[in-house]
Amino acid sequence: MMTAAARPSTMDVDCRDESGETVVQAVAGEHPLTVYVDRREVLTLMTLGAAPEALVLGYLRNQRLVERIEDVVSVQVDWDVNAASVVTRSGLVDLDQRLAHRTKTTGCGSGTVFGDLMADIDAIRLPPEGEFRQSTLYALGERVRHHETIYKQAGAVHGCALFAPDAELLYFVEDVGRHNAVDAIAGMMWLDGVEGSDKIFYTTGRLTSEMVIKAAQMRISCLVSRSGLTQMGLQIARQVGMTLIGRAVNRRFLIFNDPGRFVYDVPTTSTGTPVSPAQGGR
Amino acid sequence: MMTAAARPSTMDVDCRDESGETVVQAVAGEHPLTVYVDRREVLTLMTLGAAPEALVLGYLRNQRLVERIEDVVSVQVDWDVNAASVVTRSGLVDLDQRLAHRTKTTGCGSGTVFGDLMADIDAIRLPPEGEFRQSTLYALGERVRHHETIYKQAGAVHGCALFAPDAELLYFVEDVGRHNAVDAIAGMMWLDGVEGSDKIFYTTGRLTSEMVIKAAQMRISCLVSRSGLTQMGLQIARQVGMTLIGRAVNRRFLIFNDPGRFVYDVPTTSTGTPVSPAQGGR
């Protein structure tokens, strides 16, 4: 049982530009959403509010506070009180212990159970199978460009997307926090029973350790970002066997890790640049 | 008493580009740093590690766990065990209560005591005095462009800078998390006894609620970002009387809030664009 309580994503405000003219600019929403599980307050998320129910479910999943979607009876979001009420079948996994752990972490930043996540990562090895074609990478890049509506209007948000192996766009979520966008997609996958192992995950955000850890937990084997990555994000991708592609903009990209999935299938010009009809540079 | 244990900021890794060539790319460091205060574990920060002592001090300051810099006896960072040990004169302020609160928050995200911070904001009104000239804004933008070395090399970091009213660059810090960079500058200001009220704070990151709250806590009256902002960041800036400028790139900018500090002093061309020697567009 679930509400569908999306907030309007942007609002227009007046501002003055460099020549002193008043201009109207769209600004991204940001709202506190306090999560209650079985009437107990767990935390407050700051969110754009576009997919609050999926966000809450994905947060509980990625923090491993709930093990199976079947354990969740209902998620009800009420923006009059900025609250999300979750009812579970049999309570959260070790809530007290996990809340105690959370106080030890922040991250770059995200309030995640970092120590626990790293322990979890040691047990994850992604299956080396699967193929990720250059033409698929370009196709999904094209699709993302047509979906980033809030970013184009207002900036100040990150987008995440999940793609099928044939570059079909399955989910696209934007949020003020890049980790919220990942969590919301994790929640949607849970609700729809979608497996991650043959999917491609795209994010506009940087590939820090936590982003790679969350993707690995979702069993995503191919992670693509328009931005750069950190040394620890790379180290974890190598450890779990994830194909990691950064700086994917237009026809350019850098493969930072790949255990044999990536296939170059786009002809290049004599200068080494893939053939491209009037694409901009990086 | 303080160590000066900066880590190397980048490492070179091999990767493959779109034409299949192997290229060497610099990648930003990311390291866990567990903070112990009076031998008690408080949290783990993920950081580039360029200014770990100032980061830890600024974190304790911005979370209001320590009230005065004089209460800190020593900060010792040891990267062999990824630990920062802080010794205080008389313990932390309400550590247990504050840690309990932290479990209720995340943010977009940052593990901050959000509820408490909002209560604090209600008490802050920035003095309306001071002047912020357009020529100063352009001068500080020029200076930032010459300092963003890690971003230019490796991406995946955010930069923050503190400027004097005459656009002199006082501090510049980059980190994998934008909140870490702010906290590190707060720590440096504390160590050097620098007041915020007549300074200008610049960040490459988005102006979300938490960024504006931290600036307000530091009594910064002018906050400038290269990126956009959220509706809640704007709302808090209006509430405390902060001059808030977003999308400041080259000669362009948008003033989202200003209680009368900003002065246009750069002549514009007939098209309304400030006179500029060969600057790129937004």
Coordinates of C-alpha atoms in Angstrom, one line a residue:
Chain A
M1 CA 0.0 0.0 0.0
M2 CA 1.6 3.2 -1.1
T3 CA 0.8 6.9 -1.7
A4 CA 2.0 8.7 -4.8
A5 CA 2.9 12.0 -3.3
A6 CA 5.3 13.7 -5.6
R7 CA 6.0 17.4 -5.0
P8 CA 6.3 20.0 -7.7
S9 CA 10.0 19.8 -8.6
T10 CA 10.8 23.5 -9.3
M11 CA 9.5 26.9 -8.4
D12 CA 10.2 30.2 -10.3
V13 CA 12.0 33.0 -8.4
D14 CA 13.0 36.5 -9.5
C15 CA 16.7 37.3 -9.5
R16 CA 19.0 39.9 -11.0
D17 CA 21.6 39.1 -13.6
E18 CA 25.0 40.7 -14.3
S19 CA 23.5 43.6 -16.1
G20 CA 21.1 44.4 -13.3
E21 CA 18.0 43.1 -15.2
T22 CA 15.4 41.1 -13.3
V23 CA 15.1 37.6 -14.7
V24 CA 12.9 34.7 -13.7
Q25 CA 14.9 31.5 -12.8
A26 CA 13.6 28.1 -11.9
V27 CA 14.9 26.7 -8.6
A28 CA 14.9 23.1 -7.5
G29 CA 12.7 22.1 -4.6
E30 CA 14.3 20.8 -1.4
H31 CA 12.1 19.4 1.4
P32 CA 12.8 17.6 4.6
L33 CA 11.1 14.2 4.7
T34 CA 11.2 12.5 8.1
V35 CA 11.0 8.7 7.9
Y36 CA 9.1 6.8 10.6
V37 CA 9.2 3.0 10.6
D38 CA 6.6 1.3 12.7
R39 CA 6.0 4.7 14.4
R40 CA 9.6 5.2 15.3
E41 CA 11.6 8.1 13.9
V42 CA 14.6 6.9 11.9
L43 CA 16.0 10.0 10.0
T44 CA 15.2 13.1 8.0
L45 CA 16.1 13.0 4.3
M46 CA 16.4 16.3 2.3
T47 CA 14.8 15.6 -1.1
L48 CA 13.4 17.1 -4.2
G49 CA 10.4 15.0 -3.5
A50 CA 9.8 13.6 -7.0
A51 CA 9.6 10.0 -5.9
P52 CA 9.4 10.0 -2.1
E53 CA 7.9 6.5 -1.6
A54 CA 10.6 4.8 -3.8
L55 CA 13.3 6.9 -2.1
V56 CA 12.2 5.7 1.4
L57 CA 12.0 2.1 0.2
G58 CA 15.4 2.3 -1.5
Y59 CA 17.0 4.0 1.6
L60 CA 15.8 1.2 3.8
R61 CA 17.0 -1.3 1.2
N62 CA 20.5 0.2 0.7
Q63 CA 21.0 0.7 4.4
R64 CA 19.9 -3.0 4.7
L65 CA 17.3 -2.0 7.4
V66 CA 14.8 -4.1 5.5
E67 CA 15.8 -7.4 3.8
R68 CA 12.9 -8.1 1.5
I69 CA 10.3 -5.9 -0.1
E70 CA 7.7 -8.4 1.1
D71 CA 8.4 -7.3 4.6
V72 CA 7.0 -3.8 3.9
V73 CA 3.3 -3.5 4.4
S74 CA 2.8 0.2 3.5
V75 CA 4.6 3.5 2.8
Q76 CA 2.6 6.7 3.2
V77 CA 4.0 10.1 2.5
D78 CA 2.2 13.2 3.9
W79 CA 3.8 16.5 2.8
D80 CA 1.5 18.4 5.2
V81 CA 3.7 17.1 8.0
N82 CA 6.8 16.3 5.8
A83 CA 6.6 12.7 7.0
A84 CA 6.9 9.2 5.5
S85 CA 5.3 6.4 7.6
V86 CA 6.5 2.9 6.9
V87 CA 4.8 -0.1 8.3
T88 CA 6.7 -3.4 8.3
R89 CA 5.6 -7.0 8.8
S90 CA 8.1 -7.8 11.5
G91 CA 10.2 -4.7 12.3
L92 CA 13.6 -3.5 11.1
V93 CA 16.8 -5.5 11.1
D94 CA 18.8 -4.7 14.2
L95 CA 17.5 -1.1 14.2
D96 CA 19.2 -0.1 17.5
Q97 CA 22.5 -1.6 16.5
R98 CA 22.4 0.0 13.1
L99 CA 21.4 3.4 14.4
A100 CA 24.4 3.1 16.8
H101 CA 26.6 2.4 13.9
R102 CA 25.2 5.3 11.8
T103 CA 26.4 7.8 14.4
K104 CA 30.0 6.9 13.4
T105 CA 29.7 7.9 9.8
T106 CA 29.2 10.7 7.5
G107 CA 30.9 10.4 4.2
C108 CA 31.3 12.9 1.4
G109 CA 28.6 12.8 2.9
S110 CA 25.7 10.6 3.4
G111 CA 25.1 9.2 6.8
T112 CA 25.6 5.7 5.7
V113 CA 26.7 2.7 7.7
F114 CA 30.1 2.9 6.1
G115 CA 31.9 0.3 8.1
D116 CA 29.2 -2.2 7.6
L117 CA 29.0 -1.5 3.9
M118 CA 32.7 -2.2 3.4
A119 CA 32.3 -5.5 5.2
D120 CA 29.5 -6.3 2.9
I121 CA 31.5 -5.4 -0.2
D122 CA 34.1 -8.1 0.7
A123 CA 31.4 -10.7 0.0
I124 CA 30.4 -9.3 -3.4
R125 CA 31.9 -10.5 -6.6
L126 CA 29.9 -9.5 -9.7
P127 CA 29.6 -12.3 -12.4
P128 CA 32.1 -11.5 -15.2
E129 CA 29.5 -12.3 -17.9
G130 CA 27.7 -9.8 -20.0
E131 CA 28.7 -7.5 -22.8
F132 CA 28.6 -3.7 -22.8
R133 CA 28.9 -2.2 -26.3
Q134 CA 30.2 1.2 -27.1
S135 CA 27.2 1.8 -29.3
T136 CA 25.0 1.0 -26.2
L137 CA 26.9 3.5 -24.2
Y138 CA 26.3 6.2 -26.8
A139 CA 22.7 5.3 -27.1
L140 CA 22.0 5.6 -23.4
G141 CA 23.9 8.9 -23.3
E142 CA 21.5 10.2 -26.0
R143 CA 18.5 9.0 -23.9
V144 CA 19.8 10.7 -20.7
R145 CA 20.2 14.0 -22.5
H146 CA 16.5 14.0 -23.4
H147 CA 15.4 13.3 -19.8
E148 CA 17.3 15.8 -17.6
T149 CA 14.5 18.2 -17.4
I150 CA 14.9 19.5 -13.9
Y151 CA 18.6 19.9 -14.3
K152 CA 18.1 21.9 -17.5
Q153 CA 15.5 24.1 -15.9
A154 CA 17.0 24.7 -12.5
G155 CA 20.4 22.9 -12.0
A156 CA 21.3 21.9 -8.5
V157 CA 20.1 18.3 -9.0
H158 CA 21.8 15.0 -9.9
G159 CA 20.2 12.5 -12.2
C160 CA 20.4 8.7 -12.1
A161 CA 19.1 6.2 -14.7
L162 CA 18.8 2.4 -15.0
F163 CA 19.1 0.9 -18.5
A164 CA 18.4 -2.5 -19.9
P165 CA 21.2 -4.2 -21.9
D166 CA 19.7 -2.9 -25.2
A167 CA 19.8 0.7 -23.8
E168 CA 16.1 0.9 -23.0
L169 CA 15.6 3.4 -20.3
L170 CA 13.9 1.7 -17.3
Y171 CA 14.0 4.5 -14.7
F172 CA 15.2 8.0 -14.5
V173 CA 15.2 10.0 -11.2
E174 CA 16.6 13.4 -10.3
D175 CA 17.1 14.6 -6.7
V176 CA 19.0 17.3 -4.8
G177 CA 21.3 14.6 -3.4
R178 CA 23.0 12.1 -5.7
H179 CA 22.5 9.4 -3.1
N180 CA 18.8 10.0 -2.9
A181 CA 18.5 9.5 -6.7
V182 CA 20.3 6.1 -6.4
D183 CA 18.2 5.1 -3.5
A184 CA 15.0 6.0 -5.3
I185 CA 16.0 3.8 -8.2
A186 CA 16.8 1.0 -5.8
G187 CA 13.3 1.3 -4.4
M188 CA 11.7 1.2 -7.9
M189 CA 13.7 -1.9 -8.7
W190 CA 12.5 -3.5 -5.5
L191 CA 8.9 -2.6 -6.2
D192 CA 9.0 -4.0 -9.7
G193 CA 11.2 -7.0 -9.0
V194 CA 13.9 -5.8 -11.3
E195 CA 17.4 -7.5 -11.0
G196 CA 20.5 -5.4 -11.4
S197 CA 23.0 -7.8 -12.8
D198 CA 22.4 -7.3 -16.5
K199 CA 21.6 -3.6 -16.2
I200 CA 23.6 -0.4 -16.8
F201 CA 23.5 2.3 -14.2
Y202 CA 24.1 5.9 -15.2
T203 CA 24.7 8.9 -12.9
T204 CA 25.6 12.5 -13.5
G205 CA 27.3 12.5 -10.1
R206 CA 30.9 11.6 -9.2
L207 CA 31.8 8.0 -8.5
T208 CA 32.9 8.1 -4.9
S209 CA 33.3 5.0 -2.7
E210 CA 29.7 5.1 -1.6
M211 CA 28.2 5.4 -5.1
V212 CA 30.2 2.3 -6.2
I213 CA 29.3 0.4 -3.0
K214 CA 25.6 1.1 -3.6
A215 CA 25.8 0.0 -7.2
A216 CA 27.6 -3.2 -6.1
Q217 CA 24.9 -3.9 -3.5
M218 CA 22.3 -3.7 -6.3
R219 CA 24.5 -6.1 -8.3
I220 CA 25.0 -3.6 -11.1
S221 CA 27.9 -4.7 -13.2
C222 CA 28.3 -1.6 -15.4
L223 CA 28.4 1.9 -13.8
V224 CA 28.7 5.0 -16.0
S225 CA 29.2 8.6 -14.9
R226 CA 29.4 11.9 -16.7
S227 CA 31.8 13.0 -13.9
G228 CA 35.0 11.8 -12.6
L229 CA 35.8 9.3 -9.8
T230 CA 37.8 8.9 -6.7
Q231 CA 40.7 6.5 -6.1
M232 CA 38.5 4.6 -3.5
G233 CA 35.6 4.3 -5.9
L234 CA 38.0 2.7 -8.5
Q235 CA 39.5 0.4 -5.9
I236 CA 36.1 -1.0 -4.9
A237 CA 35.1 -1.4 -8.6
R238 CA 38.2 -3.4 -9.2
Q239 CA 37.6 -5.5 -6.1
V240 CA 34.0 -6.5 -7.0
G241 CA 34.7 -6.7 -10.8
M242 CA 32.5 -3.8 -11.9
T243 CA 32.9 -2.1 -15.3
L244 CA 33.5 1.5 -14.4
I245 CA 33.3 4.3 -17.0
G246 CA 33.8 8.0 -16.2
R247 CA 33.7 11.3 -18.0
A248 CA 31.1 10.0 -20.5
V249 CA 30.1 13.1 -22.3
N250 CA 28.9 13.1 -25.9
R251 CA 31.3 10.6 -27.8
R252 CA 34.1 10.8 -25.2
F253 CA 34.5 8.4 -22.2
L254 CA 37.2 6.8 -20.1
I255 CA 37.1 3.2 -19.0
F256 CA 38.6 3.0 -15.6
N257 CA 37.9 -0.6 -14.9
D258 CA 36.6 -3.5 -17.1
P259 CA 36.9 -7.2 -16.5
G260 CA 36.2 -7.9 -20.2
R261 CA 32.6 -6.7 -20.8
F262 CA 33.3 -3.7 -22.9
V263 CA 33.2 -4.1 -26.7
Y264 CA 34.4 -1.3 -29.1
D265 CA 31.9 -1.4 -32.0
V266 CA 31.9 2.1 -33.3
P267 CA 34.3 2.9 -36.2
T268 CA 36.8 5.6 -35.5
T269 CA 38.2 8.3 -37.8
S270 CA 41.8 8.6 -38.6
T271 CA 42.3 10.9 -35.7
G272 CA 41.1 8.2 -33.3
T273 CA 37.8 9.9 -32.6
P274 CA 34.6 7.8 -33.1
V275 CA 32.6 8.8 -36.1
S276 CA 30.0 11.2 -34.9
P277 CA 27.5 13.4 -36.7
A278 CA 28.2 16.9 -35.4
Q279 CA 28.7 16.2 -31.7
G280 CA 30.2 18.7 -29.4
G281 CA 33.6 18.2 -27.6
R282 CA 34.1 17.3 -24.0
Chain B
M1 CA 49.2 20.9 19.3
M2 CA 48.6 19.7 15.8
T3 CA 50.0 17.4 13.2
A4 CA 50.2 18.5 9.5
A5 CA 49.4 15.2 7.9
A6 CA 48.2 16.0 4.4
R7 CA 47.9 13.1 2.0
P8 CA 48.9 13.3 -1.7
S9 CA 45.8 14.5 -3.4
T10 CA 45.8 12.5 -6.6
M11 CA 47.2 9.3 -8.1
D12 CA 47.7 8.4 -11.7
V13 CA 45.8 5.4 -13.1
D14 CA 45.7 3.8 -16.6
C15 CA 42.5 3.9 -18.4
R16 CA 41.2 3.4 -22.0
D17 CA 39.6 6.2 -24.0
E18 CA 36.9 6.1 -26.6
S19 CA 39.3 5.0 -29.3
G20 CA 40.7 2.2 -27.2
E21 CA 44.0 4.0 -26.4
T22 CA 45.5 3.6 -23.0
V23 CA 45.8 7.0 -21.3
V24 CA 47.0 8.1 -17.9
Q25 CA 44.5 9.9 -15.8
A26 CA 44.8 11.6 -12.4
V27 CA 42.2 10.4 -9.9
A28 CA 41.4 12.2 -6.6
G29 CA 42.2 10.5 -3.4
E30 CA 39.4 9.4 -1.0
H31 CA 40.3 8.2 2.5
P32 CA 38.3 7.2 5.6
L33 CA 39.3 9.3 8.6
T34 CA 37.8 8.1 11.8
V35 CA 37.5 10.9 14.4
Y36 CA 38.1 10.1 18.1
V37 CA 37.4 12.8 20.7
D38 CA 38.9 12.1 24.1
R39 CA 39.3 8.4 23.0
R40 CA 35.7 8.0 22.0
E41 CA 34.8 7.3 18.4
V42 CA 32.6 10.0 16.9
L43 CA 32.4 9.3 13.2
T44 CA 34.2 8.5 10.0
L45 CA 34.7 11.2 7.4
M46 CA 35.6 10.4 3.8
T47 CA 38.1 12.9 2.7
L48 CA 40.7 13.9 0.1
G49 CA 43.0 14.4 3.1
A50 CA 44.5 17.7 2.1
A51 CA 43.8 19.5 5.3
P52 CA 42.7 16.8 7.8
E53 CA 43.3 18.7 11.0
A54 CA 41.4 21.7 9.9
L55 CA 38.6 19.5 8.6
V56 CA 38.2 17.8 12.0
L57 CA 38.2 21.1 13.9
G58 CA 35.8 22.6 11.4
Y59 CA 33.5 19.6 11.7
L60 CA 33.5 19.8 15.5
R61 CA 32.8 23.5 15.2
N62 CA 30.0 23.3 12.6
Q63 CA 28.3 20.5 14.4
R64 CA 28.7 22.7 17.5
L65 CA 30.3 19.8 19.4
V66 CA 33.0 22.1 20.6
E67 CA 32.2 25.8 21.4
R68 CA 35.5 27.5 21.4
I69 CA 38.9 26.6 19.8
E70 CA 40.5 27.2 23.2
D71 CA 38.7 24.0 24.4
V72 CA 40.8 21.9 22.0
V73 CA 44.2 20.7 23.4
S74 CA 45.4 18.7 20.4
V75 CA 44.5 17.2 17.0
Q76 CA 46.7 14.3 15.8
V77 CA 46.1 12.6 12.5
D78 CA 47.7 9.3 11.8
W79 CA 47.1 7.9 8.3
D80 CA 48.7 4.5 9.2
V81 CA 45.5 3.9 11.1
N82 CA 43.2 6.4 9.3
A83 CA 42.5 8.1 12.6
A84 CA 42.3 11.7 14.0
S85 CA 42.6 11.9 17.8
V86 CA 41.2 15.0 19.4
V87 CA 41.9 15.9 23.0
T88 CA 39.6 18.5 24.6
R89 CA 40.0 20.4 27.8
S90 CA 36.6 19.5 29.2
G91 CA 34.8 17.1 26.8
L92 CA 32.3 17.6 24.1
V93 CA 29.0 19.6 24.4
D94 CA 26.2 17.1 25.0
L95 CA 27.9 14.4 23.0
D96 CA 25.3 11.7 23.7
Q97 CA 22.4 13.9 23.1
R98 CA 23.9 15.1 19.8
L99 CA 24.8 11.7 18.6
A100 CA 21.2 10.6 19.3
H101 CA 20.0 13.5 17.2
R102 CA 22.4 12.7 14.4
T103 CA 20.6 9.4 13.8
K104 CA 17.6 11.3 12.7
T105 CA 19.3 13.1 9.8
T106 CA 21.1 12.6 6.6
G107 CA 20.7 15.4 4.2
C108 CA 21.6 15.5 0.5
G109 CA 23.6 14.1 2.4
S110 CA 25.9 14.8 5.2
G111 CA 25.0 13.3 8.5
T112 CA 24.5 16.7 10.1
V113 CA 22.3 17.5 13.1
F114 CA 19.7 19.0 10.8
G115 CA 16.9 19.6 13.3
D116 CA 19.3 21.4 15.7
L117 CA 20.8 23.5 12.9
M118 CA 17.4 24.8 11.8
A119 CA 16.7 25.8 15.4
D120 CA 20.0 27.7 15.4
I121 CA 19.2 29.5 12.2
D122 CA 16.1 31.1 13.7
A123 CA 18.5 33.0 16.0
I124 CA 20.8 34.2 13.3
R125 CA 20.4 37.6 11.6
L126 CA 23.4 38.8 9.6
P127 CA 24.2 42.5 9.9
P128 CA 23.0 44.3 6.8
E129 CA 26.2 46.4 6.5
G130 CA 28.9 45.9 4.1
E131 CA 29.3 46.3 0.4
F132 CA 30.0 43.6 -2.2
R133 CA 31.1 45.1 -5.5
Q134 CA 30.6 43.4 -8.9
S135 CA 34.3 44.1 -9.7
T136 CA 35.2 42.2 -6.5
L137 CA 33.0 39.3 -7.6
Y138 CA 34.9 39.2 -10.9
A139 CA 38.3 39.5 -9.2
L140 CA 37.6 36.6 -6.9
G141 CA 36.3 34.5 -9.7
E142 CA 39.7 35.1 -11.5
R143 CA 41.6 34.0 -8.4
V144 CA 39.6 30.8 -8.0
R145 CA 40.2 29.8 -11.6
H146 CA 43.9 29.8 -10.9
H147 CA 43.7 27.7 -7.8
E148 CA 41.5 24.7 -8.7
T149 CA 44.4 22.5 -9.3
I150 CA 43.0 19.1 -8.1
Y151 CA 39.7 19.7 -10.0
K152 CA 41.6 20.5 -13.2
Q153 CA 43.8 17.4 -12.8
A154 CA 41.3 14.8 -11.6
G155 CA 37.8 16.3 -11.3
A156 CA 35.5 14.7 -8.6
V157 CA 36.3 17.3 -6.0
H158 CA 34.6 20.5 -4.9
G159 CA 36.5 23.7 -4.0
C160 CA 35.7 26.3 -1.4
A161 CA 37.4 29.6 -0.8
L162 CA 37.3 32.5 1.7
F163 CA 38.0 36.0 0.5
A164 CA 38.7 39.3 2.2
P165 CA 36.5 42.3 1.2
D166 CA 39.2 43.4 -1.3
A167 CA 39.1 40.0 -3.0
E168 CA 42.3 38.8 -1.3
L169 CA 42.2 35.0 -1.2
L170 CA 42.5 33.9 2.4
Y171 CA 41.9 30.1 2.2
F172 CA 41.3 27.6 -0.6
V173 CA 40.4 24.0 0.1
E174 CA 39.3 21.2 -2.2
D175 CA 37.8 17.9 -1.0
V176 CA 35.7 15.0 -2.3
G177 CA 32.8 16.3 -0.3
R178 CA 31.6 19.9 -0.6
H179 CA 30.7 19.9 3.1
N180 CA 34.2 18.8 4.0
A181 CA 35.7 21.7 2.1
V182 CA 33.4 24.1 4.0
D183 CA 34.3 22.5 7.3
A184 CA 38.0 22.7 6.7
I185 CA 37.7 26.4 6.0
A186 CA 35.7 26.8 9.2
G187 CA 38.6 25.0 11.0
M188 CA 41.2 27.3 9.5
M189 CA 39.2 30.4 10.4
W190 CA 39.0 29.1 14.0
L191 CA 42.7 28.4 14.2
D192 CA 43.6 31.8 12.8
G193 CA 40.9 33.8 14.7
V194 CA 39.4 35.0 11.5
E195 CA 35.8 36.4 11.6
G196 CA 33.3 35.6 8.8
S197 CA 31.1 38.7 8.9
D198 CA 33.1 40.9 6.4
K199 CA 34.3 37.9 4.2
I200 CA 33.0 36.4 1.0
F201 CA 32.6 32.7 0.7
Y202 CA 32.9 31.0 -2.7
T203 CA 32.0 27.4 -3.5
T204 CA 31.9 25.3 -6.7
G205 CA 29.1 23.3 -5.1
R206 CA 25.4 23.8 -5.1
L207 CA 23.8 26.0 -2.5
T208 CA 21.5 23.5 -0.7
S209 CA 20.0 24.2 2.7
E210 CA 23.0 22.8 4.6
M211 CA 25.5 24.9 2.7
V212 CA 23.6 28.1 3.5
I213 CA 23.2 27.0 7.1
K214 CA 26.9 26.4 7.5
A215 CA 27.8 29.7 6.0
A216 CA 25.3 31.5 8.2
Q217 CA 26.8 29.8 11.3
M218 CA 30.1 31.2 10.2
R219 CA 28.4 34.6 10.0
I220 CA 29.3 34.9 6.3
S221 CA 27.1 37.6 4.7
C222 CA 28.0 37.0 1.0
L223 CA 27.9 33.5 -0.4
V224 CA 28.8 32.8 -4.1
S225 CA 28.5 29.6 -6.1
R226 CA 29.4 28.6 -9.6
S227 CA 26.4 26.2 -9.4
G228 CA 22.7 26.6 -8.8
L229 CA 20.8 26.6 -5.6
T230 CA 17.7 25.0 -4.0
Q231 CA 14.5 26.6 -2.9
M232 CA 15.3 25.9 0.7
G233 CA 18.8 27.3 0.4
L234 CA 17.3 30.5 -0.9
Q235 CA 14.6 30.6 1.8
I236 CA 17.3 30.3 4.5
A237 CA 19.4 33.0 2.9
R238 CA 16.4 35.4 2.9
Q239 CA 15.6 34.5 6.5
V240 CA 19.1 35.4 7.8
G241 CA 19.8 38.3 5.4
M242 CA 22.6 36.7 3.3
T243 CA 23.6 37.9 -0.1
L244 CA 23.3 34.8 -2.3
I245 CA 24.8 34.7 -5.8
G246 CA 24.6 31.6 -8.0
R247 CA 25.8 30.5 -11.4
A248 CA 28.8 32.8 -11.2
V249 CA 30.8 31.8 -14.2
N250 CA 33.1 34.1 -16.0
R251 CA 31.2 37.5 -16.3
R252 CA 27.8 36.0 -15.7
F253 CA 26.0 35.6 -12.4
L254 CA 22.5 35.7 -10.8
I255 CA 21.8 37.5 -7.6
F256 CA 19.1 35.4 -5.8
N257 CA 19.0 37.4 -2.6
D258 CA 20.6 40.6 -1.5
P259 CA 19.6 43.0 1.3
G260 CA 21.4 45.9 -0.3
R261 CA 25.1 44.9 -0.2
F262 CA 25.7 44.4 -3.9
V263 CA 27.0 47.3 -6.0
Y264 CA 27.1 47.2 -9.8
D265 CA 30.3 48.9 -10.8
V266 CA 31.3 47.4 -14.1
P267 CA 30.2 49.2 -17.3
T268 CA 28.0 47.1 -19.6
T269 CA 28.0 47.0 -23.4
S270 CA 24.9 47.9 -25.4
T271 CA 23.8 44.3 -25.3
G272 CA 23.7 44.4 -21.5
T273 CA 26.8 42.2 -21.0
P274 CA 29.5 43.6 -18.8
V275 CA 32.6 44.6 -20.7
S276 CA 35.0 41.7 -20.8
P277 CA 38.2 40.9 -22.6
A278 CA 37.6 37.7 -24.5
Q279 CA 35.7 35.7 -21.8
G280 CA 33.8 32.5 -22.6
G281 CA 30.1 32.2 -22.2
R282 CA 28.2 30.5 -19.5

